[in-house]
Amino acid sequence: MATTPDISVGARAKYEPVIGLEVHVQLLTASKIFCSCSTRFGDPPNTNVCPVCLGLPGALPVLNKKAVEFATLAAMALNCRINETSIFARKNYFYPDLPKGYQISQYDKPLAEFGFIEIKTNGTTKKIGITRLHLEEDAGKSLHEGFPDAAEKTAIDLNRSGVPLIEIVSEPDIASPDEAYEYLTRLKEIILYTGVSDCNMEEGSLRCDANVSVRPRGQKEFGTKTEVKNVNSFRFIREALIYEIERQVEVVESGGKITQETRLYNADEGKTYGMRSKEQAHDYRYFPEPDLLPLVVDEKWQAEIRKTLPELPEARRKRMVSDYSITEQDAHVLTLTRALADQFEAAARAAKNPKRVANLVQTELMGRLKAKSLEIEQSPISMTGVAMSADLVEAGAISGKMLKDLYDLSFERGQDFPQVYEEEGRPQQSSDAGVLDRLIDEVIAANPKQVEQYRAGKKTVAGFFVGQVMRASKGQANPQLVNELLAKKLGS
Ligand SMILES: [Zn+2]
């Protein structure tokens, strides 16, 4: 948890935070944005490099068409207006892992603008504006560990140099750390649905910087903002913002001034630290990239890209609720990833009762996956298996208890449900009244004391008898039938 400076609740309530987020997302192209080097993660340092991404003199960038299509698709999914013509610009700054001395980005004419994401906050829906979405190249990476003389030296890996990114800049519409968390969660979900990025935060495919300031409630002008950088999980961003807001309120309350600066979040301590004063845009001396033509994504191309836009999570949830008579909560869980939603829908369409499929996925399947720390893609039980098991329960062929046992076996053996069901000899819950009669008679004969209690009016003992009969049948008796038969025999 973030540790927060000690300020009174009253002082905090006088202020409201203003938050804007800048998110960098790496696009899933096979090659880099301006050369044909591989973007593969984890290759030995400096093996995926060429004159272009090393920034050697005279090397010319050639724009990757796929990167443009992915960026445009993401922009469409985020409700942005696509600018038919956008301009690449040089953002000049010195950094050891930036061999050209500038980064090719977009500045005053970005690829897309005026988008939004809808988030849920306190039960209502709120639109968070997206100022712009632009294309740029990534820089290399400075390494401070993992090689022999790391204590004295810093090494540079330029494999990442020139990897395509989109930067998504939000409007300062975000009013709390919780809203920031929700915005990022929705953003990531949408991007994942489009398939343009894996959004893997550990590998740096999704990075977030947060701009935050505070102002007295009711004041129109923004306070001085700080930028919190290098936070590697959404949870930490929320914590960093909580800390930073409290810190700023404390500074302002005690008569101090906020310095516009970049701050780093230390997750172990739950605190942010000033790193350097924040550059202003004019410090970068942006100018149009002379080696690249204006980027033109005309209407025809836009229409082609729009055809590849999938149904997005929010729309899908709404449709699933009405298509399968499931709850909003069901739909929420079942659309966590596009793969899960696809699989669920395939199973729901195949099964007799979609609601039962939804319940099985959420309770029996997800519960077991969670216990084993597995993702849905790693589930031994496929959605075909879930559909089949749902139908067996629906038809009364197996009991809920038998289903649980079969699922356990699936997870133990790493086999899908149909296979386990087959290997276990297609077990059926017993609805053979003759067989059950015999079992019940045995159980009654073996427990005279409980029979006496039952007949004396203690009807709850019935549960004990059902349990005994179920055990005697090795879980295969139809519980409903057992109940009926028992009541008859004991009641007389
Ligand atoms: Zn290259």
mmCIF file of C-alpha atoms and ligand atoms in Angstrom, residues 32 34-37 48-54 161, ligand 1:
data_model
loop_
_atom_site.group_PDB
_atom_site.id
_atom_site.type_symbol
_atom_site.label_atom_id
_atom_site.label_comp_id
_atom_site.label_asym_id
_atom_site.label_seq_id
_atom_site.Cartn_x
_atom_site.Cartn_y
_atom_site.Cartn_z
ATOM 1 C CA LYS A 32 10.248 -2.359 -36.672
ATOM 2 C CA PHE A 34 11.202 2.187 -40.130
ATOM 3 C CA CYS A 35 13.338 -0.876 -40.999
ATOM 4 C CA SER A 36 12.929 -4.633 -41.430
ATOM 5 C CA CYS A 37 14.630 -5.653 -38.156
ATOM 6 C CA ASN A 48 18.103 -7.071 -34.176
ATOM 7 C CA VAL A 49 19.739 -3.911 -35.478
ATOM 8 C CA CYS A 50 20.662 -2.279 -38.804
ATOM 9 C CA PRO A 51 21.951 1.118 -39.978
ATOM 10 C CA VAL A 52 18.450 2.621 -39.759
ATOM 11 C CA CYS A 53 17.655 1.699 -36.155
ATOM 12 C CA LEU A 54 21.277 2.261 -35.098
ATOM 13 C CA SER A 161 15.247 0.975 -30.939
HETATM 14 ZN ZN ZN B 1 16.815 -1.921 -38.051
#
